[in-house]
Amino acid sequence: MRWLLRKDLLILGRSRLLLVLLVVYPVVIAVLIGLALSRGPSRARVAIVDETPPGEVIHLGGKKLEVDRYAHELLSQADTVEASSRADAVAKVKSGDVLAAIVIPASLVARVTSGSERAPLEVVYNGNALEQSLVRSEIESDIAKGNLAFSEQIQRVASSAIEGLLRGGNLQEVGVAQLPIGLAAIPPTLERIIAREPPGKTRTQLRQIDEVARFASQNLDSSRRVLAAIGQPIAVKSRLLNGRRTPLNRFAVVVAVSISLMLVGVLLAAGSVALEREEGVLARLLRGLVSREALISEKVLLAAVCSFVLGLALLAGIGIFVALEWSRAGLWLAALAAAALAFASVGVAIGVLAREVRAASLLALLATLPLAFLALVPAGSVSGGLDHAIDVIAFAFPFRSALQALDCAVNDTGPRLWVSLAHLLGLTVAYGLIARAGLARARASL
Amino acid sequence: MSVALSVRALAKRYGDLQALHDVSFELSSGELIAVVGPNGAGKTTLLSIVAGSTEPSGGSFEVSSGRVGWAPQRVAVYSRLSVRENLELFAHLERVEDPRAAADRMLEQTALAPRADELLAHLSGGNRQRVNVALALIAKPAVLALDEPTAALDPGQRERLWEFIMGLVEGGAAVLYSTHNVSEVRRHARRVLVLDEGELCLDATPAELLAAGGEPPDGDLERALVRFLRGGPGAGDGEVTGAGPGPGSGGEGTGAGPGGGEGTGAGPGGGEGTGG
C-alpha cells in the first residue's frame, strides 16, 4: 500500500493546479471567513424620503418627537441616505444604489397623534430573493421596534392619566386641567359624608354613588396593570437543553470547515480512484498485485489526510480572526479525522462508479452538494414525510454528523461528539464496503 | 519442453454474450503462440483471463510458476510518472527482489534508458507501448500474455520489440500474443490459435492455416485466414482441421472449422490433432 500511496503523492505533487488549489484554498477561505465574521455584518443602505412639512413634531404624552430625527433613529440597523422625493428614492432603488427606500407620508403626524388611525409607511425595494428578504427583515424589525417604542410611550401616557384620575393632580399630558380630587379618594370622602347624613333618599343616592366610585377606582387600578402587560405581552425565557449556546458566527466557522472537508475529501478520493481506471491501470493492479481492500484503504487514507490537513489549516487560520477555544484542539483533531475519513470513503465509492476523472468529479459534486444542503435544513421546518426523508439522507451521508462532531468539538455544544464520531466511523466502513463491491463489479467489466 | 500454461475449457460470459466458449490449449516454455481472429472474437478476453485480470465464467487454467506477465491492449501506465518510476512501482508491487536493478534492466532491454526520467505523458505512443510491455516483463515471468503489443509501433520499433520478445522466447519464456498483423504471425509464431465468436476454431501451425485457407505453402496467410473464417476451402471439412503445434514440437493440437466438419489431421511436426 505504501508504494501506491507514494505514487499518488508523487502524482498529486505534479498536479500543480490541484496542489496550488489545496494550499491556496484554505488560506483564502480562512481569511475571507475570518474577516467576514470578525467585522460583523454590513448594514443595508436604505433611502429615506420625508414628505412631512419641515420641522414637524409629534406630541405624545407631553413628549416631542422630531419626525426627521426619529426616522433616522428608527432605522438603527440600516445605513440611511436622504432622498429628495419619492421618485428620487425609487430611482436609487432601481439603480441598486440602495436596497430599499422608505417614504414617510405627509399625514404621518396627524395619524399618529389621532390615536385612532394607523400611520402608513411605504417601503419600496428591489433585488433578488435574498436581498429582498434581508431588507424586509431589517426594516420590519426596525419598524417593529419603533412601534413598540410608540406603544410604550402611549402606555406610559395612559398609565399616567389613570394615575391622575385615581389620585388627582396634574393631567397636563392628556390636555386636562388639574383634578382637585382623585377617584380613589372619593369613597372614603363619601363615607364620611354618608355617616353624617340622616337616613333617607339622599343617603341612599350617596351610597349608590359611593359604590360606583369604588367600582371605577378598583377597575382603573387593574387597567393600569393590564396596560403594563400589553406593552410586551410575551416575555421570552430561553433554556438550551445540551451544551451551551453557539454564536452564529462560530457555527458558520464549523459549516465552512465541514463543506471544505467534504469537497476536498470526496473529490480527491473520487478523482484518484477514477484516475486508475482512466489510465487503464486498475486492471493491472487488481490481477493480484494489490487487493481491493488495500487499494480502497490507500485511496481513503490519501484523501482523508489531505482533507484533514486542509481542515486543520482552515480552523487554525480562522482562529486568528475569531476567538476559538484552542484548549479543545484535541477534540478538533478527532472530529476532523473522523469526518475526513468518512468523506474520503464516500469519494472512493463514487470514484469506483466512474470511468474517468472528469465524470467522477462531476458525479461527486452532483451527489454531495445537494445532500450537504439537505443536511442543513432545520428539523421540523418542512412537512412530515419530507422531514423523514431528509433525516434518512442525513443519516446515510456523513455531512450532518461531521457538522455535529465539529460543532461539539469546536463550540462545546453538547455530549453528542462521541455519537457523531462513531456514526462517521460506521459510515467510513459502510462506504468502504460499497466501494469494495463496486471494484469487484468494475473488475468484471474491465 | 515443459508445459508453462495449461488452459482447459475456458469460458466467459458477459450477460447474454458468450465471449469465450470452451477454449482449451497448452503453451510450452520457449514457445510463442499467436492468437488471431476478427474483432470481438474473444482474443482480449482470453488473454486477460490468463493474465488474471478477468475472472472466467467457466473452465480453468494453470500456470507452471509465478504470475503471468501481461501487456494489455490499451497501454496501462501512469502518465504523470516517469518511465523509471512506473517500472520501479510495478517492480515493488510484483515484489521483485531488487526493484531498482529490475527497472535498470528493463530500461536497458527496451532501449528507454535515455528517456528514463521523462514522464509517460511526454512520450510517443510507441514508447508508451514499450513501457507497457516492459511492465509485463519486470518480474521475469515464465509466461507472457501480450495483447496486440505492436499495434501502435512503427516498423523500426516493431522490429526492436520482436527481437526482444524472441530473445525472451529463446531464453525459455512462453509467449501468448494476440495480433491483427498476420505477417508477424507467419514470421514469428510457431502456432496459431484462431478464435471466432469466442470459439477456438483452429490450433495449428501457420503452414496448416495456409492449407486450411486453401493457399499454397508460400501463399498469403491473411487471405488464408479470411477464407478459413468464411468457411472457405479446407475449412471445417474434416481434411486439415487439426494440426500439431509446429515443426518438431511433437505436441497436440485441436482444430474446429467454422464449417462444423469433423475429422482428424496430422501437423507437419508429427503432432496429432482432433477436429471437431
XYZ file of N, CA and C in Angstrom, chain A residues 178-407:
690
model
N -55.907 70.482 36.145
C -55.618 69.767 37.407
C -56.917 69.291 38.059
N -56.930 68.017 38.509
C -58.105 67.468 39.196
C -57.952 67.736 40.693
N -58.941 68.294 41.341
C -58.816 68.605 42.773
C -58.818 67.355 43.635
N -59.456 66.266 43.183
C -59.518 65.036 43.977
C -59.459 63.853 43.040
N -58.796 62.765 43.485
C -58.693 61.558 42.672
C -59.880 60.648 42.921
N -60.106 59.732 41.957
C -61.225 58.795 42.066
C -61.091 57.930 43.318
N -59.833 57.587 43.650
C -59.595 56.709 44.797
C -59.986 57.398 46.116
N -59.952 58.751 46.124
C -60.263 59.471 47.375
C -61.759 59.691 47.550
N -62.554 59.442 46.499
C -63.999 59.705 46.576
C -64.703 58.776 47.576
N -64.504 57.451 47.555
C -65.232 56.582 48.502
C -65.021 56.957 49.966
N -63.785 57.118 50.449
C -63.666 57.473 51.869
C -64.298 58.839 52.196
N -64.203 59.773 51.239
C -64.814 61.088 51.470
C -66.331 60.942 51.575
N -66.853 60.139 50.610
C -68.308 59.914 50.626
C -68.747 59.220 51.912
N -67.902 58.243 52.389
C -68.214 57.514 53.628
C -68.458 58.504 54.774
N -67.545 59.466 54.827
C -67.643 60.438 55.915
C -68.936 61.271 55.759
N -69.273 61.644 54.513
C -70.481 62.458 54.266
C -71.729 61.635 54.584
N -71.716 60.340 54.124
C -72.872 59.453 54.338
C -73.117 59.262 55.837
N -71.994 59.155 56.609
C -72.116 58.930 58.054
C -72.842 60.106 58.734
N -72.641 61.290 58.154
C -73.272 62.460 58.769
C -74.704 62.667 58.250
N -75.035 62.056 57.160
C -76.353 62.244 56.521
C -77.401 61.373 57.208
N -78.551 61.935 57.512
C -79.621 61.109 58.110
C -80.177 60.154 57.055
N -80.755 58.998 57.533
C -81.316 58.039 56.570
C -82.382 58.715 55.713
N -82.458 58.350 54.540
C -83.415 58.941 53.614
C -82.949 58.780 52.174
N -83.607 59.456 51.283
C -83.365 59.294 49.863
C -81.950 59.758 49.472
N -81.557 60.906 50.065
C -80.227 61.451 49.734
C -79.112 60.495 50.140
N -79.282 59.938 51.356
C -78.263 58.993 51.848
C -78.169 57.769 50.925
N -79.366 57.284 50.464
C -79.363 56.124 49.562
C -78.650 56.459 48.254
N -78.922 57.672 47.730
C -78.277 58.056 46.471
C -76.763 58.202 46.641
N -76.392 58.777 47.796
C -74.943 58.896 48.069
C -74.271 57.517 48.157
N -74.988 56.561 48.755
C -74.461 55.191 48.868
C -74.243 54.597 47.462
N -75.197 54.863 46.554
C -75.061 54.329 45.188
C -73.850 54.961 44.472
N -73.697 56.270 44.663
C -72.536 56.957 44.045
C -71.228 56.388 44.605
N -71.243 56.120 45.906
C -70.054 55.544 46.562
C -69.682 54.207 45.930
N -70.707 53.366 45.674
C -70.441 52.037 45.089
C -69.828 52.168 43.689
N -70.429 53.084 42.907
C -69.895 53.286 41.536
C -68.452 53.782 41.605
N -68.206 54.723 42.517
C -66.850 55.282 42.650
C -65.843 54.203 43.060
N -66.255 53.337 43.995
C -65.375 52.221 44.415
C -65.065 51.300 43.227
N -66.167 50.962 42.478
C -66.003 50.050 41.344
C -65.043 50.654 40.302
N -65.255 51.926 39.998
C -64.413 52.607 38.997
C -62.964 52.680 39.467
N -62.799 52.994 40.739
C -61.441 53.121 41.277
C -60.681 51.791 41.203
N -61.381 50.690 41.632
C -60.713 49.377 41.614
C -60.356 48.960 40.180
N -61.291 49.177 39.241
C -61.042 48.711 37.872
C -60.019 49.563 37.145
N -59.989 50.842 37.437
C -58.943 51.671 36.816
C -57.555 51.233 37.289
N -57.488 50.849 38.557
C -56.215 50.359 39.090
C -55.776 49.085 38.351
N -56.778 48.199 38.100
C -56.468 46.960 37.361
C -56.044 47.284 35.934
N -56.719 48.237 35.296
C -56.407 48.535 33.888
C -54.983 49.077 33.744
N -54.496 49.727 34.788
C -53.110 50.214 34.739
C -52.127 49.033 34.639
N -52.432 47.985 35.440
C -51.554 46.791 35.380
C -51.687 46.083 34.024
N -52.957 46.075 33.514
C -53.177 45.444 32.199
C -52.406 46.190 31.120
N -52.439 47.515 31.196
C -51.705 48.322 30.203
C -50.211 47.996 30.212
N -49.690 47.818 31.396
C -48.262 47.477 31.510
C -47.974 46.139 30.855
N -48.931 45.214 30.991
C -48.707 43.869 30.434
C -48.821 43.869 28.916
N -49.794 44.643 28.339
C -49.966 44.554 26.882
C -48.842 45.247 26.119
N -48.057 46.073 26.773
C -46.884 46.655 26.106
C -45.986 45.561 25.572
N -45.677 44.550 26.337
C -44.903 43.377 25.917
C -45.581 42.153 26.519
N -46.645 41.659 25.860
C -47.448 40.596 26.470
C -46.687 39.296 26.678
N -45.669 39.033 25.843
C -44.938 37.763 25.987
C -43.488 38.063 26.319
N -43.035 37.493 27.393
C -41.619 37.622 27.744
C -40.946 36.283 27.471
N -39.795 36.320 26.792
C -39.126 35.072 26.388
C -38.048 34.703 27.390
N -38.132 33.431 27.844
C -37.062 32.886 28.677
C -36.513 31.673 27.947
N -35.266 31.715 27.447
C -34.706 30.604 26.669
C -33.917 29.679 27.576
N -34.011 28.386 27.262
C -33.207 27.409 28.016
C -32.683 26.373 27.015
N -31.362 26.227 26.919
C -30.745 25.271 25.996
C -30.598 23.935 26.719
N -31.063 22.863 26.055
C -31.043 21.558 26.733
C -29.630 21.028 26.921
N -28.825 21.017 25.817
C -27.484 20.441 25.898
C -26.426 21.467 25.518
N -25.309 21.377 26.201
C -24.182 22.233 25.858
C -24.476 23.694 26.126
N -23.794 24.523 25.354
C -24.010 25.950 25.558
C -24.369 26.599 24.222
N -24.924 27.779 24.323
C -25.398 28.445 23.120
C -24.219 28.767 22.190
N -24.394 28.415 20.894
C -23.329 28.686 19.940
C -23.635 29.983 19.223
N -22.712 30.945 19.277
C -22.929 32.155 18.475
C -22.957 31.760 16.997
N -23.786 32.459 16.229
C -23.965 32.092 14.826
C -22.645 32.143 14.055
N -21.767 33.078 14.394
C -20.522 33.192 13.635
C -19.612 31.984 13.864
N -19.661 31.402 15.073
C -18.815 30.215 15.316
C -19.426 28.983 14.685
N -20.739 28.956 14.565
C -21.369 27.853 13.847
C -21.025 27.967 12.357
N -20.956 29.212 11.865
C -20.593 29.428 10.460
C -19.183 28.906 10.182
N -18.287 29.040 11.152
C -16.925 28.511 11.006
C -16.984 27.002 10.789
N -17.801 26.340 11.608
C -17.918 24.882 11.541
C -18.534 24.449 10.198
N -19.526 25.209 9.734
C -20.148 24.879 8.439
C -19.106 25.016 7.322
N -18.336 26.101 7.353
C -17.333 26.331 6.310
C -16.288 25.221 6.305
N -15.838 24.822 7.490
C -14.823 23.762 7.577
C -15.419 22.440 7.097
N -16.656 22.147 7.468
C -17.288 20.879 7.064
C -17.430 20.803 5.551
N -17.862 21.917 4.945
C -18.036 21.916 3.482
C -16.676 21.755 2.788
N -15.657 22.412 3.322
C -14.320 22.291 2.721
C -13.798 20.870 2.842
N -13.970 20.283 4.023
C -13.543 18.890 4.237
C -14.239 17.977 3.236
N -15.539 18.203 3.083
C -16.333 17.345 2.206
C -15.848 17.475 0.759
N -15.699 18.706 0.301
C -15.322 18.903 -1.100
C -13.959 18.282 -1.398
N -12.991 18.561 -0.544
C -11.640 18.054 -0.797
C -11.604 16.523 -0.642
N -12.191 16.018 0.431
C -12.151 14.564 0.686
C -12.839 13.781 -0.409
N -14.051 14.187 -0.751
C -14.831 13.430 -1.740
C -14.214 13.558 -3.133
N -13.874 14.792 -3.521
C -13.355 14.998 -4.878
C -11.999 14.318 -5.074
N -11.147 14.444 -4.078
C -9.804 13.862 -4.209
C -9.882 12.334 -4.269
N -10.682 11.753 -3.396
C -10.802 10.286 -3.375
C -11.434 9.786 -4.670
N -12.523 10.441 -5.088
C -13.202 10.004 -6.322
C -12.262 10.146 -7.509
N -11.551 11.267 -7.556
C -10.643 11.508 -8.676
C -9.494 10.524 -8.721
N -8.926 10.213 -7.559
C -7.749 9.325 -7.565
C -8.131 7.893 -7.927
N -9.342 7.462 -7.550
C -9.784 6.119 -7.954
C -10.078 6.099 -9.456
N -10.783 7.155 -9.916
C -11.140 7.207 -11.337
C -9.886 7.295 -12.209
N -8.837 7.931 -11.670
C -7.588 8.045 -12.436
C -7.013 6.661 -12.749
N -7.125 5.732 -11.790
C -6.615 4.372 -12.018
C -7.321 3.742 -13.213
N -8.631 4.018 -13.319
C -9.391 3.446 -14.435
C -9.083 4.187 -15.729
N -8.991 5.522 -15.601
C -8.740 6.331 -16.798
C -7.403 5.945 -17.425
N -6.403 5.678 -16.600
C -5.078 5.301 -17.113
C -5.032 3.831 -17.519
N -6.089 3.094 -17.223
C -6.134 1.671 -17.583
C -5.354 0.789 -16.633
N -4.905 1.341 -15.517
C -4.015 0.607 -14.616
C -4.783 -0.250 -13.606
N -6.058 0.067 -13.439
C -6.840 -0.669 -12.434
C -6.808 -2.172 -12.708
N -6.971 -2.531 -13.991
C -6.963 -3.955 -14.355
C -5.618 -4.589 -14.013
N -4.553 -3.833 -14.239
C -3.212 -4.350 -13.922
C -3.051 -4.565 -12.413
N -3.552 -3.595 -11.643
C -3.391 -3.674 -10.182
C -4.216 -4.814 -9.590
N -5.450 -4.951 -10.096
C -6.382 -5.886 -9.448
C -6.186 -7.337 -9.875
N -5.142 -7.621 -10.642
C -4.922 -9.024 -11.013
C -3.981 -9.713 -10.021
N -4.023 -9.207 -8.794
C -3.258 -9.860 -7.737
C -2.121 -9.025 -7.192
N -1.831 -7.879 -7.838
C -0.741 -7.038 -7.333
C -1.161 -6.316 -6.059
N -2.412 -5.902 -6.038
C -2.942 -5.175 -4.878
C -4.345 -5.708 -4.604
N -4.666 -5.912 -3.335
C -6.028 -6.367 -3.022
C -6.987 -5.185 -3.101
N -8.263 -5.490 -3.282
C -9.259 -4.421 -3.338
C -9.249 -3.626 -2.037
N -9.125 -4.349 -0.923
C -9.150 -3.688 0.387
C -7.979 -2.710 0.524
N -6.800 -3.160 0.065
C -5.618 -2.295 0.180
C -5.769 -1.060 -0.700
N -6.304 -1.272 -1.901
C -6.484 -0.143 -2.818
C -7.455 0.881 -2.223
N -8.579 0.390 -1.699
C -9.575 1.292 -1.103
C -8.982 2.013 0.109
N -8.287 1.258 0.957
C -7.692 1.868 2.162
C -6.709 2.963 1.778
N -5.912 2.681 0.749
C -4.907 3.670 0.335
C -5.561 4.951 -0.153
N -6.617 4.786 -0.956
C -7.292 5.975 -1.505
C -7.981 6.763 -0.388
N -8.611 6.043 0.529
C -9.294 6.710 1.646
C -8.266 7.465 2.488
N -7.154 6.797 2.755
C -6.114 7.410 3.586
C -5.559 8.673 2.922
N -5.271 8.577 1.632
C -4.709 9.718 0.899
C -5.650 10.933 0.981
N -6.914 10.698 0.603
C -7.874 11.815 0.575
C -8.155 12.321 1.989
N -8.224 11.401 2.958
C -8.523 11.800 4.332
C -7.391 12.656 4.902
N -6.152 12.252 4.644
C -5.017 13.024 5.177
C -5.014 14.431 4.573
N -5.228 14.496 3.253
C -5.224 15.818 2.596
C -6.345 16.702 3.141
N -7.561 16.149 3.253
C -8.674 16.991 3.710
C -8.518 17.322 5.194
N -7.944 16.397 5.966
C -7.699 16.655 7.395
C -6.737 17.845 7.556
N -5.644 17.812 6.810
C -4.652 18.894 6.903
C -5.289 20.218 6.478
N -6.068 20.137 5.397
C -6.734 21.356 4.924
C -7.718 21.888 5.972
N -8.500 20.971 6.564
C -9.486 21.381 7.574
C -8.817 22.008 8.780
N -7.712 21.402 9.187
C -6.986 21.921 10.349
C -6.411 23.307 10.043
N -5.844 23.436 8.828
C -5.284 24.739 8.427
C -6.380 25.795 8.391
N -7.544 25.372 7.915
C -8.681 26.292 7.820
C -9.113 26.754 9.215
N -9.237 25.794 10.134
C -9.642 26.131 11.508
C -8.617 27.043 12.167
N -7.339 26.680 11.983
C -6.275 27.473 12.601
C -6.268 28.882 12.023
N -6.472 28.965 10.700
C -6.482 30.276 10.038
C -7.632 31.136 10.528
N -8.815 30.536 10.611
C -9.984 31.297 11.073
C -9.793 31.699 12.533
N -9.086 30.804 13.272
C -8.837 31.059 14.695
C -8.052 32.339 14.946
N -7.350 32.818 13.914
C -6.619 34.085 14.068
C -7.610 35.248 14.183
N -8.726 35.117 13.472
C -9.702 36.214 13.425
C -10.831 36.053 14.451
N -11.250 34.790 14.641
C -12.404 34.527 15.506
C -11.907 33.775 16.741
N -12.399 34.146 17.907
C -11.933 33.506 19.145
C -12.428 32.061 19.210
N -11.512 31.110 19.082
C -11.851 29.693 19.223
C -11.118 29.160 20.445
N -11.671 28.098 21.017
C -11.045 27.543 22.223
C -9.953 26.552 21.831
N -8.718 27.011 21.881
C -7.593 26.158 21.484
C -7.395 25.012 22.470
N -7.934 25.157 23.684
C -7.788 24.071 24.662
C -8.548 22.825 24.211
N -9.477 22.985 23.275
C -10.249 21.844 22.777
C -9.647 21.288 21.485
N -8.414 21.666 21.160
C -7.796 21.277 19.880
C -7.737 19.752 19.716
N -7.576 19.026 20.821
C -7.543 17.559 20.740
C -8.849 17.017 20.180
N -9.955 17.607 20.608
C -11.268 17.175 20.110
C -11.465 17.596 18.656
N -10.909 18.762 18.296
C -10.978 19.188 16.886
C -10.340 18.107 16.018
N -9.154 17.651 16.458
C -8.413 16.675 15.648
C -9.232 15.404 15.456
N -9.869 14.939 16.547
C -10.675 13.713 16.457
C -11.847 13.909 15.494
N -12.524 15.045 15.613
C -13.679 15.304 14.742
C -13.241 15.463 13.286
N -12.143 16.203 13.088
C -11.647 16.398 11.717
C -11.243 15.063 11.092
N -10.563 14.225 11.887
C -10.080 12.935 11.351
C -11.259 12.039 10.975
N -12.248 11.941 11.869
C -13.396 11.068 11.583
C -14.179 11.579 10.376
N -14.375 12.890 10.306
C -15.118 13.460 9.171
C -14.344 13.260 7.871
N -13.030 13.483 7.927
C -12.204 13.336 6.716
C -12.252 11.888 6.209
N -12.182 10.927 7.124
C -12.240 9.512 6.723
C -13.578 9.184 6.061
N -14.658 9.675 6.669
C -15.996 9.368 6.133
C -16.175 9.977 4.745
N -15.770 11.233 4.581
C -15.918 11.880 3.268
C -15.048 11.171 2.219
N -13.838 10.800 2.608
C -12.947 10.119 1.662
C -13.543 8.779 1.239
N -14.165 8.100 2.184
C -14.779 6.808 1.880
C -15.933 6.980 0.888
N -16.723 8.032 1.079
C -17.804 8.345 0.120
C -17.190 8.600 -1.258
N -16.091 9.354 -1.269
C -15.430 9.680 -2.537
C -14.946 8.444 -3.268
N -14.384 7.496 -2.539
C -13.903 6.259 -3.173
C -15.080 5.498 -3.784
N -16.193 5.438 -3.034
C -17.370 4.730 -3.554
C -17.878 5.399 -4.836
N -17.818 6.728 -4.884
C -18.246 7.443 -6.093
C -17.234 7.211 -7.227
N -15.952 7.263 -6.886
C -14.900 7.095 -7.893
C -14.941 5.745 -8.582
N -15.355 4.733 -7.848
C -15.429 3.378 -8.407
C -16.470 3.318 -9.528
N -17.512 4.153 -9.397
C -18.591 4.124 -10.399
C -18.180 4.778 -11.719
N -17.217 5.710 -11.636
C -16.883 6.499 -12.832
C -15.689 5.889 -13.566
N -15.665 6.091 -14.883
C -14.571 5.552 -15.680
C -13.470 6.579 -15.908
N -13.769 7.843 -15.641
C -12.750 8.871 -15.848
C -12.868 9.955 -14.777
N -11.779 10.719 -14.646
C -11.682 11.686 -13.553
C -12.755 12.767 -13.659
N -12.996 13.258 -14.880
C -13.991 14.328 -15.040
C -15.367 13.846 -14.602
N -15.713 12.645 -15.046
C -17.034 12.111 -14.681
C -17.116 11.919 -13.167
N -16.013 11.460 -12.573
C -16.000 11.243 -11.121
C -16.174 12.560 -10.376
N -15.497 13.605 -10.846
C -15.595 14.910 -10.184
C -17.017 15.450 -10.281
N -17.581 15.338 -11.478
C -18.940 15.835 -11.690
C -19.932 15.070 -10.819
N -19.764 13.759 -10.818
C -20.657 12.908 -10.018
C -20.527 13.255 -8.528
N -19.285 13.480 -8.094
C -19.043 13.792 -6.679
C -19.731 15.107 -6.295
N -19.604 16.111 -7.162
C -20.239 17.400 -6.868
C -21.756 17.282 -6.882
N -22.267 16.592 -7.916
C -23.723 16.461 -8.033
C -24.312 15.688 -6.857
N -23.555 14.729 -6.360
C -24.084 13.896 -5.276
C -23.944 14.559 -3.910
N -22.827 15.265 -3.701
C -22.547 15.722 -2.337
C -23.175 17.073 -1.983
N -23.123 18.023 -2.912
C -23.606 19.366 -2.559
C -25.087 19.386 -2.165
N -25.985 18.789 -2.985
C -27.394 18.799 -2.554
C -27.599 18.064 -1.232
N -26.866 16.960 -1.044
C -27.032 16.202 0.205
C -26.562 17.026 1.402
N -25.487 17.783 1.201
C -24.987 18.624 2.291
C -26.001 19.712 2.638
N -26.567 20.340 1.618
C -27.536 21.405 1.895
C -28.801 20.838 2.540
N -29.178 19.610 2.130
C -30.336 18.978 2.775
C -30.069 18.786 4.265
N -28.815 18.424 4.572
C -28.480 18.189 5.977
C -28.535 19.473 6.797
N -28.486 20.625 6.124
C -28.543 21.905 6.846
C -29.979 22.368 7.089
N -30.952 21.668 6.461
C -32.355 22.053 6.669
C -32.723 21.756 8.120
N -33.185 22.760 8.879
C -33.501 22.510 10.298
C -34.633 21.495 10.449
N -34.504 20.636 11.452
C -35.531 19.615 11.699
C -36.871 20.287 11.947
N -37.922 19.740 11.334
C -39.271 20.246 11.586
C -39.643 21.458 10.749
N -38.724 21.918 9.896
C -39.044 23.108 9.100
C -39.726 22.757 7.785
N -39.829 21.460 7.485
C -40.542 21.038 6.273
C -41.602 20.013 6.672
N -42.457 19.631 5.706
C -43.563 18.727 6.028
C -43.051 17.368 6.505
N -43.912 16.634 7.221
C -43.523 15.406 7.909
C -42.778 14.389 7.070
N -43.365 14.010 5.901
C -42.752 12.988 5.057
C -41.381 13.397 4.577
N -41.283 14.656 4.140
C -40.009 15.174 3.634
C -38.984 15.248 4.759
N -39.460 15.596 5.930
C -38.585 15.677 7.092
C -37.936 14.316 7.374
N -38.756 13.262 7.276
C -38.227 11.903 7.497
C -37.220 11.541 6.416
N -37.561 11.900 5.173
C -36.652 11.588 4.056
C -35.319 12.295 4.262
N -35.372 13.558 4.689
C -34.135 14.320 4.930
C -33.341 13.674 6.061
N -34.061 13.199 7.079
C -33.375 12.529 8.194
C -32.635 11.286 7.720
N -33.302 10.522 6.855
C -32.683 9.293 6.337
C -31.435 9.640 5.532
N -31.567 10.658 4.662
C -30.420 11.076 3.839
C -29.292 11.574 4.732
N -29.665 12.375 5.733
C -28.648 12.929 6.635
C -27.946 11.812 7.411
N -28.679 10.737 7.677
C -28.074 9.621 8.398
C -27.132 8.837 7.483
N -27.529 8.717 6.215
C -26.742 7.888 5.291
C -25.543 8.625 4.716
N -25.541 9.952 4.803
C -24.438 10.754 4.259
C -23.736 11.444 5.427
N -22.412 11.536 5.400
C -21.703 11.988 6.615
C -21.780 13.463 6.952
N -22.395 14.301 6.106
C -22.273 15.744 6.346
C -22.843 16.180 7.689
N -24.074 15.720 8.009
C -24.691 16.202 9.247
C -23.888 15.753 10.469
N -23.438 14.505 10.431
C -22.643 14.019 11.564
C -21.316 14.751 11.669
N -20.721 15.054 10.506
C -19.454 15.803 10.515
C -19.676 17.180 11.134
N -20.783 17.792 10.741
C -21.126 19.117 11.269
C -21.335 19.056 12.783
N -22.082 18.029 13.221
C -22.346 17.882 14.659
C -21.047 17.644 15.424
N -20.215 16.744 14.876
C -18.962 16.420 15.570
C -18.079 17.656 15.686
N -17.956 18.399 14.590
C -17.103 19.594 14.615
C -17.702 20.677 15.512
N -19.043 20.790 15.476
C -19.699 21.793 16.324
C -19.462 21.468 17.800
